[in-house]
Each structure stands twice: as structure tokens, then as C-alpha cells.
Coordinates of C-alpha atoms and ligand atoms in Angstrom, one line a residue:
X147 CA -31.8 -6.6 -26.3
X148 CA -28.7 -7.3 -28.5
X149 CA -25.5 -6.1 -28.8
X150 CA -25.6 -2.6 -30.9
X151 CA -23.2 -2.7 -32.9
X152 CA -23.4 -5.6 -34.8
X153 CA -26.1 -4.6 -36.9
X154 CA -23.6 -1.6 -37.8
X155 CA -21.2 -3.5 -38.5
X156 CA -22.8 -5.4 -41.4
X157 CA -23.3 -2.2 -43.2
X158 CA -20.5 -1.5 -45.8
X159 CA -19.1 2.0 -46.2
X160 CA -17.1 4.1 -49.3
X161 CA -14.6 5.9 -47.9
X162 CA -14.7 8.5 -51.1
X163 CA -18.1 9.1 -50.2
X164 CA -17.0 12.4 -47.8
X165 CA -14.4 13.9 -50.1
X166 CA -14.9 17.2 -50.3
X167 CA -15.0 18.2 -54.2
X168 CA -14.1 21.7 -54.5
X169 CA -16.2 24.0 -55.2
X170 CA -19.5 22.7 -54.6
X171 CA -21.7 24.2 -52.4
X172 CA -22.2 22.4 -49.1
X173 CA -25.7 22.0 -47.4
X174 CA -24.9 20.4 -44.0
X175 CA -22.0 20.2 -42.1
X176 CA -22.0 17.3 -39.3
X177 CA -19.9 18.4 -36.7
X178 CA -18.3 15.3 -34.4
X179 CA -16.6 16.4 -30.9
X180 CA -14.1 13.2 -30.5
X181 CA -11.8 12.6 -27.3
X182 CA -10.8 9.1 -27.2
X183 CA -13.5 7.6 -29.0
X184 CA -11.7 5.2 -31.1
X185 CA -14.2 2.8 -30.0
X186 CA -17.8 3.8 -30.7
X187 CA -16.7 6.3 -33.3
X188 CA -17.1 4.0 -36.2
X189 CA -21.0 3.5 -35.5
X190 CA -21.3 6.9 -35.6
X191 CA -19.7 7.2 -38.9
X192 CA -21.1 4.2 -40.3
X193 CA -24.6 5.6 -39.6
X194 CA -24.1 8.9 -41.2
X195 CA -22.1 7.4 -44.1
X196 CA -25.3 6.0 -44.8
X197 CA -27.8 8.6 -44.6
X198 CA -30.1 9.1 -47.4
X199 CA -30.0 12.6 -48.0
X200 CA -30.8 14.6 -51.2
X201 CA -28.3 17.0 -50.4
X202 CA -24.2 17.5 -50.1
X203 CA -23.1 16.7 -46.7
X204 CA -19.7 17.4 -45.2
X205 CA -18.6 15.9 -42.0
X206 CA -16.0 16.8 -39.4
X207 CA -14.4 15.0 -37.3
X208 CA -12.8 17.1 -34.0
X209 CA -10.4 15.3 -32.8
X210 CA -10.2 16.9 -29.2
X211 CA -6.8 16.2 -27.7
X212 CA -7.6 12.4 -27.9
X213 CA -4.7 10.2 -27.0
X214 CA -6.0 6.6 -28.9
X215 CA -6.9 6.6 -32.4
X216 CA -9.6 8.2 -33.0
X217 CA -8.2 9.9 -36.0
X218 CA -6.9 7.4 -37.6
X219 CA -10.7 5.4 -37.0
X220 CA -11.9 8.6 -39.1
X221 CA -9.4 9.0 -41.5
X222 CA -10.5 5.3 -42.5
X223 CA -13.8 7.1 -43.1
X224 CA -12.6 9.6 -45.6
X225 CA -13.8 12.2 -43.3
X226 CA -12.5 16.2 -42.8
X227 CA -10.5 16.0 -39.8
X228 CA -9.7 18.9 -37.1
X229 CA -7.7 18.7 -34.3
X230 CA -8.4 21.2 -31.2
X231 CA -5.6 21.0 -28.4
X232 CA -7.7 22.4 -25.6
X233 CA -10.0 19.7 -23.9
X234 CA -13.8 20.7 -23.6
X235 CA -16.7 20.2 -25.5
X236 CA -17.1 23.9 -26.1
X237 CA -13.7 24.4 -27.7
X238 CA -14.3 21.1 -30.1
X239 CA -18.0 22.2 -31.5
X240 CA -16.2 25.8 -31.9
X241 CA -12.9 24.5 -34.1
X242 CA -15.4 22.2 -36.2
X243 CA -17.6 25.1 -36.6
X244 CA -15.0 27.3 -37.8
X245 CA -13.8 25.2 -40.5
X246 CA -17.6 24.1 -41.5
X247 CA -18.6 25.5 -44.8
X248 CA -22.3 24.1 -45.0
X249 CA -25.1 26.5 -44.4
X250 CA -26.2 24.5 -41.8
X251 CA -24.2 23.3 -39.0
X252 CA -25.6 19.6 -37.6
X253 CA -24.2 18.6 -34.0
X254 CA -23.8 14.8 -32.8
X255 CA -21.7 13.1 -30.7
X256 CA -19.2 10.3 -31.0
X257 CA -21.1 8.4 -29.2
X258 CA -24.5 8.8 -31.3
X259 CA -26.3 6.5 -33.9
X260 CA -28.1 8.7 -36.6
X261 CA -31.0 7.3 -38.3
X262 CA -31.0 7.1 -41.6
X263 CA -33.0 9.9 -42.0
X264 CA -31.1 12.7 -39.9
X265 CA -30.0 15.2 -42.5
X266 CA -32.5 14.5 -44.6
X267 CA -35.0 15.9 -41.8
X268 CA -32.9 18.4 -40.7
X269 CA -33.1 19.6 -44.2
X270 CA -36.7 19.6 -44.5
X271 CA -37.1 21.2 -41.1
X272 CA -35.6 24.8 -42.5
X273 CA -37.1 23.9 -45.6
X274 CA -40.9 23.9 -44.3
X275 CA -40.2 26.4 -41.4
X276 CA -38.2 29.3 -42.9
X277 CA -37.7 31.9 -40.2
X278 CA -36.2 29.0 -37.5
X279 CA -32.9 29.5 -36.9
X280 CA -32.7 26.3 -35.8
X281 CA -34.0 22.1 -34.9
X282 CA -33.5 20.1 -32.4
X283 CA -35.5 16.5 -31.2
X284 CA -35.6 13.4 -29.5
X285 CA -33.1 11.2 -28.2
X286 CA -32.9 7.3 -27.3
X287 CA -30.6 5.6 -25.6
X288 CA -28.1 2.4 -25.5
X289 CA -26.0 2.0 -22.7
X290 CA -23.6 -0.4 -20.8
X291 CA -26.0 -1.2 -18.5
X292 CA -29.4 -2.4 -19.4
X293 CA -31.3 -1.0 -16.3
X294 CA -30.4 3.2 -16.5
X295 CA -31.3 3.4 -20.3
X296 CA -34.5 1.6 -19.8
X297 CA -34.8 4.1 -16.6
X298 CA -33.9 7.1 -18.7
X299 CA -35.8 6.6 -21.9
X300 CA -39.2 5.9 -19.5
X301 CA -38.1 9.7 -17.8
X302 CA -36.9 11.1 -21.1
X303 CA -40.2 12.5 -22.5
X304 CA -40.9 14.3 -19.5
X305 CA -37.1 15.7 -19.3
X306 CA -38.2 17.2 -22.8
X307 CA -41.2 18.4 -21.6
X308 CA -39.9 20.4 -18.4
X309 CA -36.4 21.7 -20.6
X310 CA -38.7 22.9 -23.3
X311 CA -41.2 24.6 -20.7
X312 CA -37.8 26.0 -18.5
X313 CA -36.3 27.6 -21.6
X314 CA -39.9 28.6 -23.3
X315 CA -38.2 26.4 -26.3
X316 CA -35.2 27.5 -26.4
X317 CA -32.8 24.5 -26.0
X318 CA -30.5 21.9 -28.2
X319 CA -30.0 18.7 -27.5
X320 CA -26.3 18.3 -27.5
X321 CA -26.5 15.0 -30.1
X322 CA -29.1 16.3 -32.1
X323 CA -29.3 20.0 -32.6
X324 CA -28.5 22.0 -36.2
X325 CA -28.4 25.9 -36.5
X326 CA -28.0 28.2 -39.3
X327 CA -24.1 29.0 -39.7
X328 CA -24.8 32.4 -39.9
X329 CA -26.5 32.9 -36.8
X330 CA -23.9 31.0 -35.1
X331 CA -21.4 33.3 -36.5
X332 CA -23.4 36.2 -35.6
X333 CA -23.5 35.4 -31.8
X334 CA -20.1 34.8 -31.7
X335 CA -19.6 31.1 -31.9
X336 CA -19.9 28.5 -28.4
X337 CA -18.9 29.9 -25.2
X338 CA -15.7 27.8 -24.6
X339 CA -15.6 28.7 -20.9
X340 CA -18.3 25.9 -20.6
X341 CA -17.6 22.6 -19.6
X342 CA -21.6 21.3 -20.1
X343 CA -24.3 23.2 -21.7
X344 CA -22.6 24.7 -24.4
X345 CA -26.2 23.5 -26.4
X346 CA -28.2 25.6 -24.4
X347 CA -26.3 28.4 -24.0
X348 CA -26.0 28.8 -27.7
X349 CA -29.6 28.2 -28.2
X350 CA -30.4 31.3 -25.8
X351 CA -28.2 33.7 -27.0
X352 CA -29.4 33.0 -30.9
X353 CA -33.5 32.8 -29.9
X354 CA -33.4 36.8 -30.6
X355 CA -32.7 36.2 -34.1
X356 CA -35.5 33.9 -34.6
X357 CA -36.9 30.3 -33.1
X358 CA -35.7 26.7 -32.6
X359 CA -38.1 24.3 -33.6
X360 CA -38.8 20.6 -32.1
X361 CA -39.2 18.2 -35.0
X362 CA -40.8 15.1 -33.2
X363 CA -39.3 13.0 -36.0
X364 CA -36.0 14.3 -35.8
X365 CA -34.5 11.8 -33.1
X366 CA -31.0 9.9 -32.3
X367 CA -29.8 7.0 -30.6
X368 CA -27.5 7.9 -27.9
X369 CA -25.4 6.4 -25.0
X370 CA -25.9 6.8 -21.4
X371 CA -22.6 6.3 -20.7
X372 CA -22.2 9.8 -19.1
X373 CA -24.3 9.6 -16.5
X374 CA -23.1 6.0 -16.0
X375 CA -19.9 6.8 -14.4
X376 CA -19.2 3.4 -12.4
X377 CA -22.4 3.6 -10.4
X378 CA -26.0 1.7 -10.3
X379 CA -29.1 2.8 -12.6
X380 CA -30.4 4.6 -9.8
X381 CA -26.8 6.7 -9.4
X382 CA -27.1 7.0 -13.4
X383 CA -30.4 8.8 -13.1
X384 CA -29.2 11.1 -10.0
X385 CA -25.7 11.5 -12.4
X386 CA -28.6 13.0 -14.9
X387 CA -30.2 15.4 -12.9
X388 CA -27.4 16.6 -11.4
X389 CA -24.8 17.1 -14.0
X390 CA -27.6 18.1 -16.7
X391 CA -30.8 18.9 -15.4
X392 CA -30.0 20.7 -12.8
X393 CA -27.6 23.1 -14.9
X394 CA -30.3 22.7 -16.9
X395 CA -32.4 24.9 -14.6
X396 CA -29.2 26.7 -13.3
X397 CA -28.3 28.4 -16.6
X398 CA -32.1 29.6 -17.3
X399 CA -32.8 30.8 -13.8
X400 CA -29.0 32.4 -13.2
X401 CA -27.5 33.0 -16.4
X402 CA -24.8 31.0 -15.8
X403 CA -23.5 27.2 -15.4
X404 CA -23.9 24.8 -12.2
X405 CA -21.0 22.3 -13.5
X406 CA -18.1 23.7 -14.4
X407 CA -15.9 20.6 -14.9
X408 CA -16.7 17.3 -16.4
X409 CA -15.2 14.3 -16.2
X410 CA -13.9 11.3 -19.4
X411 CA -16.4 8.6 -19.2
X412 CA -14.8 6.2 -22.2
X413 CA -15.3 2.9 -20.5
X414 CA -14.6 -0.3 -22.4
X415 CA -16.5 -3.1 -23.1
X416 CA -20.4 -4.4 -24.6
X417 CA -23.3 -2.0 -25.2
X418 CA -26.7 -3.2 -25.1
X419 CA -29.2 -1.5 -27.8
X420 CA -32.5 -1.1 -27.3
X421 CA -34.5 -0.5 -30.6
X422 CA -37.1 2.4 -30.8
X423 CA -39.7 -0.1 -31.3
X424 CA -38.5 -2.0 -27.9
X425 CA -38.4 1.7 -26.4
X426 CA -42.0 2.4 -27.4
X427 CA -43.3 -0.7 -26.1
X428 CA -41.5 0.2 -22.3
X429 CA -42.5 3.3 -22.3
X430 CA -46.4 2.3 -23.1
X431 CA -46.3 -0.7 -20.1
X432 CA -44.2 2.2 -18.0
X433 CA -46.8 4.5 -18.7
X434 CA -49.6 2.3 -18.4
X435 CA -48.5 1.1 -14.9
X436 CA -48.0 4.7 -13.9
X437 CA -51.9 5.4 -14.9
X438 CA -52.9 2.2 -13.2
X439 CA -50.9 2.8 -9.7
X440 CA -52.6 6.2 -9.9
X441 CA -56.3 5.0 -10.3
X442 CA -55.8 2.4 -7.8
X443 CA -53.7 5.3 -5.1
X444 CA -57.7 7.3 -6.3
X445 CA -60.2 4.2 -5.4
X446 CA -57.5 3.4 -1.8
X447 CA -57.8 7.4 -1.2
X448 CA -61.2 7.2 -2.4
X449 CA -62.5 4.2 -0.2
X450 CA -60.5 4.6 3.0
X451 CA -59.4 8.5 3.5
X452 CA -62.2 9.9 5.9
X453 CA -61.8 13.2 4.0
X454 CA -61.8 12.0 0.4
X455 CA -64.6 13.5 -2.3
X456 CA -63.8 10.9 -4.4
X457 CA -66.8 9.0 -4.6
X458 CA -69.0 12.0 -3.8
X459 CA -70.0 14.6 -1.2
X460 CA -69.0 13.7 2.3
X461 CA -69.0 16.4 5.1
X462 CA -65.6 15.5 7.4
X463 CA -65.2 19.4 9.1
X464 CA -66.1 22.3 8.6
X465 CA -64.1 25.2 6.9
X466 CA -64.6 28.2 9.6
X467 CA -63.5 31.1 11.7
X468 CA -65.3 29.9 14.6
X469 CA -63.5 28.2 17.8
X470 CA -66.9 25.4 17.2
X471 CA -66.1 21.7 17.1
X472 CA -68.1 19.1 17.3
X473 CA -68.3 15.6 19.7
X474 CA -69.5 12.4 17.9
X475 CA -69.5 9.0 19.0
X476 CA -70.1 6.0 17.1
X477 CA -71.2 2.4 17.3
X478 CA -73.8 2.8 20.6
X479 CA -76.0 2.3 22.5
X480 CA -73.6 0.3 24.7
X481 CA -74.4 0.3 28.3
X482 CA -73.4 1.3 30.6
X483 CA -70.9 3.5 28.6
X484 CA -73.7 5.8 26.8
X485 CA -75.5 6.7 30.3
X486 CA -72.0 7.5 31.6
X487 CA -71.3 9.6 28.7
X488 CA -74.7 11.3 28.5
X489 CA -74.2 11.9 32.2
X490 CA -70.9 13.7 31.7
X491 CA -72.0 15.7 28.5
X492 CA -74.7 16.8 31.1
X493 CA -72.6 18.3 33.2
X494 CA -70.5 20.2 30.9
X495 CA -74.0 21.0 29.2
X496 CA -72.7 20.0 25.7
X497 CA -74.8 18.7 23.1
X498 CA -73.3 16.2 21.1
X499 CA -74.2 13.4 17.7
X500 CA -74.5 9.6 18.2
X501 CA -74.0 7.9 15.4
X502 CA -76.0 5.0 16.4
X503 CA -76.2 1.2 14.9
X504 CA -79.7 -0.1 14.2
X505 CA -79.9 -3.2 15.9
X506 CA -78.0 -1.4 19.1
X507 CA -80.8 1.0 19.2
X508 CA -83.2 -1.8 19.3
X509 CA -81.5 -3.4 22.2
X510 CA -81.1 0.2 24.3
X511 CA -84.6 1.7 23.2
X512 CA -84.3 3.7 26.6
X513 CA -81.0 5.1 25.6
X514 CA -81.4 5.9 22.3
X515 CA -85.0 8.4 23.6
X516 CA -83.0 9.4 26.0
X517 CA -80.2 10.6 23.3
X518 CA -82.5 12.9 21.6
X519 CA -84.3 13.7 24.7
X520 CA -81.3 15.4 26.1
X521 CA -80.9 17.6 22.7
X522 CA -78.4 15.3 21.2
X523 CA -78.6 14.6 17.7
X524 CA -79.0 10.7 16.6
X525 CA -77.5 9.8 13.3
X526 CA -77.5 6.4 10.9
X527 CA -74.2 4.1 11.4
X528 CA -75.9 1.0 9.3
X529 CA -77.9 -1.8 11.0
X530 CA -75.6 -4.0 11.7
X531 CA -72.4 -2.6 10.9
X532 CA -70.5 -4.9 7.9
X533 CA -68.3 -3.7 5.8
X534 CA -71.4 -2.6 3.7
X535 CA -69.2 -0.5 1.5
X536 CA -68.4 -4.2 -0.9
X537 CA -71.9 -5.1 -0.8
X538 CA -74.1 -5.0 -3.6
X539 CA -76.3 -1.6 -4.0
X540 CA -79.4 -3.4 -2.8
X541 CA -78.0 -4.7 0.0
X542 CA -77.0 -1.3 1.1
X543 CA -80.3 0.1 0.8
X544 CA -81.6 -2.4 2.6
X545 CA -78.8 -1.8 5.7
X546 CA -80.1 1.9 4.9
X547 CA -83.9 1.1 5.7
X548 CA -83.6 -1.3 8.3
X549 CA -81.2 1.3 10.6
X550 CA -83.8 4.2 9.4
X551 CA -87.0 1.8 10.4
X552 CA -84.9 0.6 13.7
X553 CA -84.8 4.2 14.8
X554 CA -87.4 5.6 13.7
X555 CA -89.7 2.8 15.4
X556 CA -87.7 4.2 19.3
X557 CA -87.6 7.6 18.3
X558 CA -90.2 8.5 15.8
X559 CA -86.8 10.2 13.9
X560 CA -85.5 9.1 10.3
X561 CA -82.2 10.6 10.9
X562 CA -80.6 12.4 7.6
X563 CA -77.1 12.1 8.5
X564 CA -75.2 8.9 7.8
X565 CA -71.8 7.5 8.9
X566 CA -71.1 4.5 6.6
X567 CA -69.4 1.8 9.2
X568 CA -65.8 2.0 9.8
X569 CA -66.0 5.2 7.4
X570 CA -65.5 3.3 3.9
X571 CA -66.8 4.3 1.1
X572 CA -67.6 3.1 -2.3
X573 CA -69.6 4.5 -5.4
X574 CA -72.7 2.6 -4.8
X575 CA -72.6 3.5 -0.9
X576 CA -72.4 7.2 -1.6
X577 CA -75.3 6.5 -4.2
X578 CA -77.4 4.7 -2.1
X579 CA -76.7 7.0 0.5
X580 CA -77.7 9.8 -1.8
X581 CA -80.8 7.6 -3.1
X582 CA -81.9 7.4 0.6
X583 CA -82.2 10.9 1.1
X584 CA -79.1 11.2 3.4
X585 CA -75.9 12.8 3.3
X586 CA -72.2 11.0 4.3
X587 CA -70.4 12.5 7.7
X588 CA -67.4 11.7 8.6
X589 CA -64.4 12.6 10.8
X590 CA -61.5 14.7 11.1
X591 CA -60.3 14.1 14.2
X592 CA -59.8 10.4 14.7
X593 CA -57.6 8.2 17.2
X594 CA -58.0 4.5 18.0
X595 CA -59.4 4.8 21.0
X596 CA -61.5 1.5 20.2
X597 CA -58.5 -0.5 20.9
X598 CA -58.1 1.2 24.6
X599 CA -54.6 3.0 24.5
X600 CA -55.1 4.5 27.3
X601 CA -57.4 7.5 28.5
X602 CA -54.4 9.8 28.4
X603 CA -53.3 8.6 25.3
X604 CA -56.9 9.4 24.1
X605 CA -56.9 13.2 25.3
X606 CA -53.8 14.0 23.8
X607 CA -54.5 12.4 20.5
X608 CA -57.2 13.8 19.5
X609 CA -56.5 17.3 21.6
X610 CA -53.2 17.5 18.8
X611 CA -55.7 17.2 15.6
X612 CA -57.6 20.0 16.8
X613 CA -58.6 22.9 14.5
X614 CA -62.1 25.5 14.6
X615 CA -64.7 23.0 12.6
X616 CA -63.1 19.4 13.6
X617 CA -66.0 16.2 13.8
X618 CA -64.2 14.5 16.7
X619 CA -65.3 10.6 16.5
X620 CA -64.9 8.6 19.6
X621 CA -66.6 5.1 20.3
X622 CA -69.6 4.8 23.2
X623 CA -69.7 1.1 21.5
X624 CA -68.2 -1.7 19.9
X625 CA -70.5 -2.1 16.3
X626 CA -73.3 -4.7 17.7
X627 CA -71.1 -6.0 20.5
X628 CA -73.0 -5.5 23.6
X629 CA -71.3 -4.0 26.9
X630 CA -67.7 -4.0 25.2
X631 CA -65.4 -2.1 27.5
X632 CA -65.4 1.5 26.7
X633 CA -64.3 3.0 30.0
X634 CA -61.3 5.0 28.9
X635 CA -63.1 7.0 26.6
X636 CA -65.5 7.9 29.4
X637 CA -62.5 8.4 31.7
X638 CA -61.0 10.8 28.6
X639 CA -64.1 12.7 27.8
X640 CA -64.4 15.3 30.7
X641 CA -60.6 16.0 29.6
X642 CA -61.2 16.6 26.4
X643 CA -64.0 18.8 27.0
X644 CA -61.6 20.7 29.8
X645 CA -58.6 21.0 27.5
X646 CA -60.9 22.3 24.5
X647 CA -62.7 24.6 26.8
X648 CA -59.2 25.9 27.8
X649 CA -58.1 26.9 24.8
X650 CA -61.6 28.3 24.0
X651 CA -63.5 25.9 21.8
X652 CA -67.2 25.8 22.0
X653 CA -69.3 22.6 21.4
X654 CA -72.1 22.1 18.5
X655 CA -73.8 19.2 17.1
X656 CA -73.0 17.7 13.6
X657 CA -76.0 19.6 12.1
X658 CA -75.1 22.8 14.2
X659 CA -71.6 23.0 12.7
X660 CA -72.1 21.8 9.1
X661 CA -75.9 23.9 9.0
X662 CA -77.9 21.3 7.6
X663 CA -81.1 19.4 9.0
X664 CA -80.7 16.7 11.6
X665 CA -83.6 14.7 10.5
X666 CA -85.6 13.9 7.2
X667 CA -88.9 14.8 9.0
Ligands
ZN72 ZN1 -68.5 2.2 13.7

């Protein structure tokens, strides 16, 4: 970044180059609101004194009630001069329009650098679209900070966006807007009661009379100054929404103005320009950053959300009208918490799924038969439990095949349903998975009753997450830890049963709820 204006200020300038010569027939009029803007007013002068434009161009300076010299800056300039008494932007782009004799009226501000192909795109715009009444563009921005305009010209394409989807393309942008004369006449002129939005209001009242076109190539370097107003980047951005955005909205949605005062905002001092080609370049490592934090938010959702379809299919409830839920617990056998848990589910005469780990099985063969032997449904939770979702494909499988060979050799089941451990997933997990024959279950209804909160702590957490088709996951082990204390979730489980009862659930296994097979033969 560099200081703005110096590369202005190199430029030389003819003062006869504005003199009006009577007679001739004028096809732009620039029209310059000015209070107090004896200090960036010259840029602005400077850059339309050297437009290269095959046309005749008039431009008029409104001085609005300024108080420094800002007309004595454009009488330097050989420029047509107005004065308007009554402060407001409104008033100002009214008294320069009145005394405008172009056919086409072109707005900027004081505070605006025009490339040096402004007019002569303006020009072009109502030469290749004849039935617009009028253009408007883009806008960059300089500022006196260097944080907000970097800020605001990453936001500012999607300002343009939402303004020109709000107003269904009817809105100018205050620095860079130009409408025939005639319709401006026609509507009556600006609607001086506004202290902001003047542009827009204009542009709604003349869209019956034809439409306002958005030349991509018709842009302007602007300040931020405005919304800068003596607080940080961050307050310049809320400045933004609020004073324009929001009226913004306001005027489209309620006909009339949010803001109706605005404050001076001359401030003294450096500007820091930022070229378009430096703009371009933030915006694409802005953008590119965005994209990348959103693919990365994806694979985190993706990998660790219990509920995510990222990756593929992966039952986690069931959508239904039904007061059903179902019990699962994970990481067992582990005696002698499974018995005690079997024992209980007994006694309430629910049938539950055991998500059971390979090598576990192995070790509790009399457990795991008696599991299935009691109607329970057994399902895959990995051999040895690793974090198999980072492995290698292969390696999966071969977790895959040495759970489905552990249990089948006690059971004489190949269970189809598969909890990948600690519930992450990958892309080549779900495909393996999928390769295997078996299909991904996981939870809704979760709490971390592994690291023994507390049995009542356990009720009412997972009691608050209940809805009709919840998988409820609670742990009769500690992945291929053997006899790892699991006593408060045998302590919680006839409460949870109770409490669910109570309010009318009914119990179903994983299969029974989701209505799919339990087994792969
Ligand atoms: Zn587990």
C-alpha cells in the first residue's frame, strides 16, 4: 500500500479544459456533492480532468454549505460551480442537477477516484443498451485505515450481490451511478427529505420507465471514510451495515428511510490506496481461505459428527411417529458389567444391540451366545478398536474380517451392522464398510458415561436427548480393556428404562427400528 494521492498528484491538469463553450451540445454532466472537501477534492478533479472520453463533458461542482475552500480548490479546476445553502446530500445532487445540461447526468463523490475510463463507459453503456434509463457498478475503496477497506472490499461483492437481489436491480451506487436527465426530470428530481439513500430512492421511483443496468466494468475508487467515523475496522464494518445496508433493506421492504440524519466525516490526515490489482489479489486469498475453512468445517463435520452423511450412508435415528427407541451399548463383552446388564434388560423384558469388539468376544465367548441367545442383536465395533478410521483401506478390511470371523466363530453370526470405533468416519471406512457388505450405525443420543459422571448424571443426560427413533449408545466396556469399571451405567440403566417407560417409549433393537436385517446370513 502507498499513499493515494501521490500518483494523482504527478498528473498535470488544463484548467480550460471544463469551460463550457456555448452552444455545444453536452453529453455528460458529472455532478460533485462537496461539503468541506477542500482536501480530497482535487483527486477527484484531477481524475476526471483526465478522462479519455470521446464525448463533451461538463462538470459541476456543488458546493454544499462548505465552510473551507472547497470552491476555491474547484475554481482552480475551471470547473461549473453551484452553491446549495441547505446541508444534505439530497439537496446538493438536486441543485447540480438542475443546472446540468448533459443528457446524461453522472453522480460521484468528492471523495471518489474515477478511472480513466468512467464517462467513456458510461457512454457506451446507453449506447449498447438503449431502453436503460440508467448504469451503475462497482466500487473500491481507500481509506484512512488499512484494516476496514481491506475488510470492506473482501465483503463488497456480496453487498452487491444481496442490494441487487433486495431491489430486483433497481439500485445506484451513490459514487457511481448516471441516469438519463429526462427521466430524472420526469420523476421529479431527488427526494431532498433524505439524509442517505437518495441513490436508491431515485433508482426505484424511475425503474417504471425502464431498467438500470450493472456494467461490471463500470467501477470507482472510493473512501471508507464514512463508515470510519473514529472507531476500529470492525466498528467501520458495523458503521456499514447499519447506516447503509440496513436502510438499504429498510427502504425496499417499508418504503421509506431507517437513517434520517447523517453525520460530517472530513477527517484530516494520510490515505492509504489499495490498487485494484492489490484488491483482486485479497479478495482471491479471502476467498480462497473462505473455500478452504469450509471444506475443512465438511471433512471435521464429516469425520466426527455422529449424524453426518458426508462420507456416505450412516443410519444415526430413525425419522418416525412411533414412541420406539432403541438401547445400544458398545465396546463389550466386559464382565461382569454385560451379565449385569443382560440381567436387568431381562427384567424389563427389553431387547437391546451390542455392538461388540472382536477380540472381547473372543475373551467372553459365553457372553457374547448368551447376547443373541436372549434375542439381543450383536453388531461389528472393529476387532480391536483403533482409530481405524486413518488407517489405510486394507487395513480396515482386514479389522472388518477379523471382528466378522471373531464372531462368527462364537456365534455362527456375520453381523451386518457396523459401528466404526469411537464413531469416526472417513471415505475409505464408509467404503470398506460398504465393500464388506455392512451398513454404518451410529448414535443420536450420546453422553460420556465412559468417563463415569455419575449414574444420575447419566439418566438425565441422555433422558434430555430423547426423541421417538433415538439409537441411545451407552458403554457395557472399555474397547479391549478387560473388567474396566462400568458400574454406573448398570446403576443408570433400570432408570432409564423407568423414565422412558414413563413417558411412554417402547424399546426395539437397531434392526427393529431402522427395518433392515440384523445379520448377513
Ligand atoms: Zn467403542
Amino acid at each position: 500500500m502507498r499513499n493515494v494521492l501521490k500518483f494523482l498528484a504527478a498528473k498535470s491538469f488544463s484548467a480550460t479544459k471544463f469551460m463550457e463553450k456555448s452552444g455545444e451540445k453536452i453529453d455528460i454532466s458529472v455532478i460533485i456533492p462537496a461539503h468541506n472537501e477542500e482536501e480530497l477534492l482535487p483527486f477527484c478533479l484531477k481524475s476526471l480532468e483526465a478522462q479519455n472520453f470521446s464525448g463533451v463533458y461538463e462538470i459541476i461542482l456543488v458546493d454544499n454549505a462548505s465552510t473551507d475552500r472547497t470552491s476555491q480548490v474547484a475554481e482552480e479546476f475551471g470547473v461549473k460551480i453551484v452553491y446549495e445553502g441547505r446541508k444534505g446530500i439530497a439537496y446538493a445532487r438536486q441543485k447540480g442537477a438542475s443546472a446540468a445540461h448533459g443528457d446524461i447526468l453522472a453522480f460521484t463523490d468528492a471523495d471518489t477516484i474515477l478511472p480513466p475510463d468512467w464517462l467513456e463507459n458510461i457512454q457506451q453503456s446507453f449506447n449498447t443498451h438503449p431502453d436503460i434509463i440508467g448504469v451503475t457498478g462497482k466500487m473500491y475503496f481507500f481509506g484512512q485505515s488499512k484494516k476496514l477497506p481491506i475488510l470492506i472490499n473482501v465483503l463488497a461483492p456480496l453487498f452487491y450481490y444481496l442490494c441487487r437481489l433486495i431491489s430486483r436491480g433497481h439500485y445506484f451506487i451513490g459514487p457511481n451511478f448516471a441516469i438519463r436527465h429526462d427521466i430524472l426530470e420526469k420523476i421529479g428530481g431527488f427526494n431532498t427529505k433524505l439524509a442517505i439513500g437518495e441513490d436508491n430512492d431515485v433508482a426505484s421511483r424511475a425503474k417504471r420507465f425502464g431498467k438500470i443496468y450493472f456494467n461490471k466494468n463500470l467501477w470507482v475508487t472510493t473512501s471508507t471514510r464514512r463508515w470510519e467515523h473514529g472507531s476500529s475496522s470492525l466498528g467501520g464494518v458495523k458503521n456499514l451495515l447499519n447506516l447503509y445496508f440496513l436502510n438499504f433493506i429498510w427502504y425496499f421492504v417499508f418504503k421509506k428511510p431507517r437513517v434520517n440524519e447523517f453525520y460530517d466525516v472530513r477527517r484530516g490526515g494520510d490515505y492509504y490506496f489499495i490498487t485494484k490489482d492489490a484488491i483482486a489479489k485479497i479478495r482471491l486469498f479471502a476467498y480462497s481461505l473462505f473455500v478452504f475453512m469450509v471444506l475443512i468445517a465438511i471433512v471435521v463435520i464429516g469425520v466426527f459428527s455422529p449424524s453426518s452423511q458426508v462420507f456416505g450412508k450412516n443410519y444415526w435415528r430413525e425419522k418416525t411417529s412411533q414412541k420406539i427407541v432403541a438401547l445400544t451399548f458398545d465396546d463389550g463383552p466386559n464382565e461382569p458389567y454385560t451379565s449385569e446388564i443382560l440381567d436387568i434388560l431381562a427384567k424389563y423384558k427389553i431387547k437391546a444391540t451390542f455392538f461388540v469388539v472382536g477380540e472381547n468376544a473372543l475373551y467372553y465367548p459365553e457372553t457374547t451366545k448368551r447376547i443373541l441367545r436372549e434375542g439381543h442383536v450383536i453388531g461389528d465395533h472393529s476387532y480391536s478398536h483403533p482409530f481405524l478410521f486413518i488407517n489405510k483401506k486394507s487395513t480396515i478390511e482386514q479389522e472388518i474380517t477379523l471382528a466378522q470371523n471373531a464372531i462368527y466363530s462364537v456365534t455362527g453370526k456375520y453381523p451386518r451392522l457396523f459401528r466404526p470405533p469411537h464413531g469416526f468416519k472417513s471415505p475409505w471406512l464408509m467404503s470398506a464398510v460398504k465393500q464388506s457388505g455392512l451398513v454404518v450405525v451410529e448414535w443420536s443420543d450420546i453422553t460420556r458415561d465412559w468417563a463415569q459422571p455419575g449414574e444420575k448424571n447419566i439418566t438425565e443426560r441422555i433422558i434430555q436427548k430423547i426423541e421417538r427413533g433415538s439409537i441411545i449408545v451407552l458403554h457395557d466396556g472399555d474397547q479391549t480393556r478387560h473388567g474396566s469399571d462400568r458400574s454406573q451405567e448398570v446403576e443408570a440403566l433400570p432408570q432409564i428404562i423407568e423414565e422412558l417407560k414413563n413417558k411412554g417409549y417402547q424399546f426395539v433393537t437397531v434392526p427393529e427400528l431402522l427395518g433392515i436385517n440384523a445379520y448377513n446370513n
